Amino acid sequence: IGFVYKQKKSALVDISAHDFRGIQWEGTKIEKGSVFRHLGYPLGVNVSDKDTIEWVMHKVKCKTGLWHASQWPLHARVKIVQAFLQLYIMYYLLLLDWKKCHIKNFECLLKNFLWEKKHSRALVLSPWDFVCQPRTNGGLGIPNLHSQAM
């Protein structure tokens, strides 16, 4: 008995093959420059950090779209941000090399989800730094991504 693998369940990743497209393979083929996910971590060969972070941004946008923010009251949206979206972003914050502009984009995404109204934009009366304060200080208890990244 030797090692047995199933091509249909496996993926072939192009690291430096001369004729990658010509290789006979039944499973998934992943070419250089494309982002793929292994155990939840975005990987790729010759993929820049910017492309990987954009891939994560796309995933977070998809998740926020699935929650349909306008259908939830504010206290439920706060819980969704705290329990799901913020933690999802924090996971990738630890794995990737983030710049301030990337963190700002993700914070904008969270703000838009949090303050969304059914028919028009909500009037935000509190600065984001205050919203990120603990509840004991009058904030909503949402962790600040900038302070978590440092």
Coordinates of C-alpha atoms in Angstrom, one line a residue:
I1 CA 0.0 0.0 0.0
G2 CA 1.4 3.4 -1.0
F3 CA 0.2 7.0 -0.9
V4 CA -3.1 7.4 -2.6
Y5 CA -4.5 10.8 -3.5
K6 CA -7.6 11.9 -5.4
Q7 CA -7.0 14.6 -8.0
K8 CA -10.6 15.8 -8.0
K9 CA -10.2 16.7 -4.3
S10 CA -6.7 18.1 -4.6
A11 CA -5.4 21.4 -6.0
L12 CA -2.3 21.9 -8.2
V13 CA -0.5 25.2 -7.5
D14 CA 1.8 26.7 -10.1
I15 CA 5.0 27.6 -8.4
S16 CA 7.5 27.4 -11.4
A17 CA 6.1 25.0 -14.0
H18 CA 7.2 25.7 -17.6
D19 CA 3.9 24.4 -19.2
F20 CA 1.4 24.6 -16.3
R21 CA -1.6 24.7 -18.5
G22 CA -0.5 21.6 -20.4
I23 CA -0.3 19.4 -17.3
Q24 CA -3.0 16.7 -17.2
W25 CA -4.9 17.3 -13.9
E26 CA -8.5 16.5 -12.9
G27 CA -8.7 18.8 -9.9
T28 CA -8.4 22.5 -9.4
K29 CA -5.5 24.3 -11.0
I30 CA -4.3 27.5 -9.3
E31 CA -2.0 29.8 -11.4
K32 CA 0.6 32.3 -10.3
G33 CA -0.8 35.6 -9.2
S34 CA -4.2 34.3 -8.0
V35 CA -5.3 34.3 -4.4
F36 CA -6.7 31.1 -2.9
R37 CA -7.6 30.0 0.6
H38 CA -6.0 27.2 2.6
L39 CA -7.3 26.7 6.2
G40 CA -8.8 30.1 6.1
Y41 CA -5.6 31.9 5.2
P42 CA -5.3 33.7 1.8
L43 CA -2.3 32.3 -0.1
G44 CA -0.8 32.7 -3.5
V45 CA 2.3 32.6 -5.6
N46 CA 3.6 36.0 -6.7
V47 CA 0.6 37.7 -5.0
S48 CA 1.1 41.1 -3.4
D49 CA -0.1 42.1 0.0
K50 CA -2.3 44.6 -1.6
D51 CA -4.1 41.9 -3.7
T52 CA -4.4 39.7 -0.6
I53 CA -6.0 42.5 1.4
E54 CA -8.3 43.4 -1.5
W55 CA -9.4 39.7 -1.4
V56 CA -10.1 39.9 2.3
M57 CA -12.0 43.2 1.7
H58 CA -14.2 41.5 -0.9
K59 CA -14.9 38.7 1.5
V60 CA -15.9 41.2 4.3
K61 CA -18.1 43.1 1.8
C62 CA -19.9 39.9 0.9
K63 CA -20.5 39.1 4.6
T64 CA -21.9 42.6 5.3
G65 CA -24.2 42.2 2.3
L66 CA -25.5 38.9 3.6
W67 CA -26.5 40.5 6.9
H68 CA -28.9 43.1 5.2
A69 CA -28.0 45.9 7.7
S70 CA -31.1 48.0 7.0
Q71 CA -33.3 45.2 8.4
W72 CA -31.7 45.2 11.8
P73 CA -32.1 47.7 14.7
L74 CA -28.9 49.6 15.8
H75 CA -28.3 47.4 18.9
A76 CA -28.4 44.2 16.7
R77 CA -26.0 45.7 14.2
V78 CA -23.6 46.6 17.0
K79 CA -23.7 43.0 18.1
I80 CA -23.2 41.7 14.6
V81 CA -20.1 44.0 14.2
Q82 CA -18.7 42.9 17.6
A83 CA -19.4 39.2 17.3
F84 CA -18.8 38.5 13.6
L85 CA -17.4 41.3 11.4
Q86 CA -14.8 42.8 13.7
L87 CA -13.5 39.4 14.7
Y88 CA -13.2 38.3 11.0
I89 CA -11.2 41.4 10.2
M90 CA -9.0 41.0 13.4
Y91 CA -8.1 37.5 12.3
Y92 CA -6.7 38.8 9.1
L93 CA -5.2 41.8 10.8
L94 CA -2.8 39.4 12.6
L95 CA -1.9 37.5 9.4
L96 CA -1.3 40.2 6.9
D97 CA 0.9 43.4 6.6
W98 CA -1.7 46.2 6.9
K99 CA -1.2 49.8 6.1
K100 CA -3.3 52.7 7.6
C101 CA -5.2 53.2 4.3
H102 CA -6.3 49.5 4.4
I103 CA -7.5 49.8 8.0
K104 CA -9.4 53.0 7.2
N105 CA -11.2 51.2 4.3
F106 CA -12.3 48.4 6.6
E107 CA -13.4 50.9 9.3
C108 CA -15.5 52.7 6.6
L109 CA -17.1 49.3 5.7
L110 CA -18.0 48.7 9.4
K111 CA -19.2 52.3 9.8
N112 CA -21.5 52.0 6.7
F113 CA -22.9 48.7 8.0
L114 CA -23.4 50.1 11.5
W115 CA -25.1 53.4 10.5
E116 CA -27.1 52.2 7.5
K117 CA -30.8 53.2 7.4
K118 CA -33.5 51.8 5.1
H119 CA -34.1 54.8 2.8
S120 CA -31.3 57.3 3.6
R121 CA -27.9 57.6 5.3
A122 CA -28.1 57.9 9.0
L123 CA -27.0 61.1 10.7
V124 CA -23.9 60.1 12.7
L125 CA -23.6 62.4 15.8
S126 CA -20.6 60.7 17.5
P127 CA -17.0 60.5 16.2
W128 CA -15.7 56.9 15.6
D129 CA -13.1 57.2 18.3
F130 CA -15.9 57.8 20.8
V131 CA -18.0 54.8 19.4
C132 CA -14.9 52.6 19.9
Q133 CA -14.7 53.5 23.6
P134 CA -15.8 50.8 26.2
R135 CA -19.4 50.9 27.3
T136 CA -18.3 52.1 30.7
N137 CA -17.0 55.3 29.0
G138 CA -20.2 55.8 27.0
G139 CA -19.0 54.1 23.8
L140 CA -20.5 51.1 22.0
G141 CA -17.5 48.8 22.9
I142 CA -16.4 48.2 19.3
P143 CA -12.6 47.7 19.3
N144 CA -10.6 50.2 17.3
L145 CA -8.8 48.5 14.4
H146 CA -5.9 51.1 14.5
S147 CA -5.1 50.4 18.1
Q148 CA -5.4 46.6 17.5
A149 CA -2.9 46.8 14.5
M150 CA -0.2 48.4 16.5

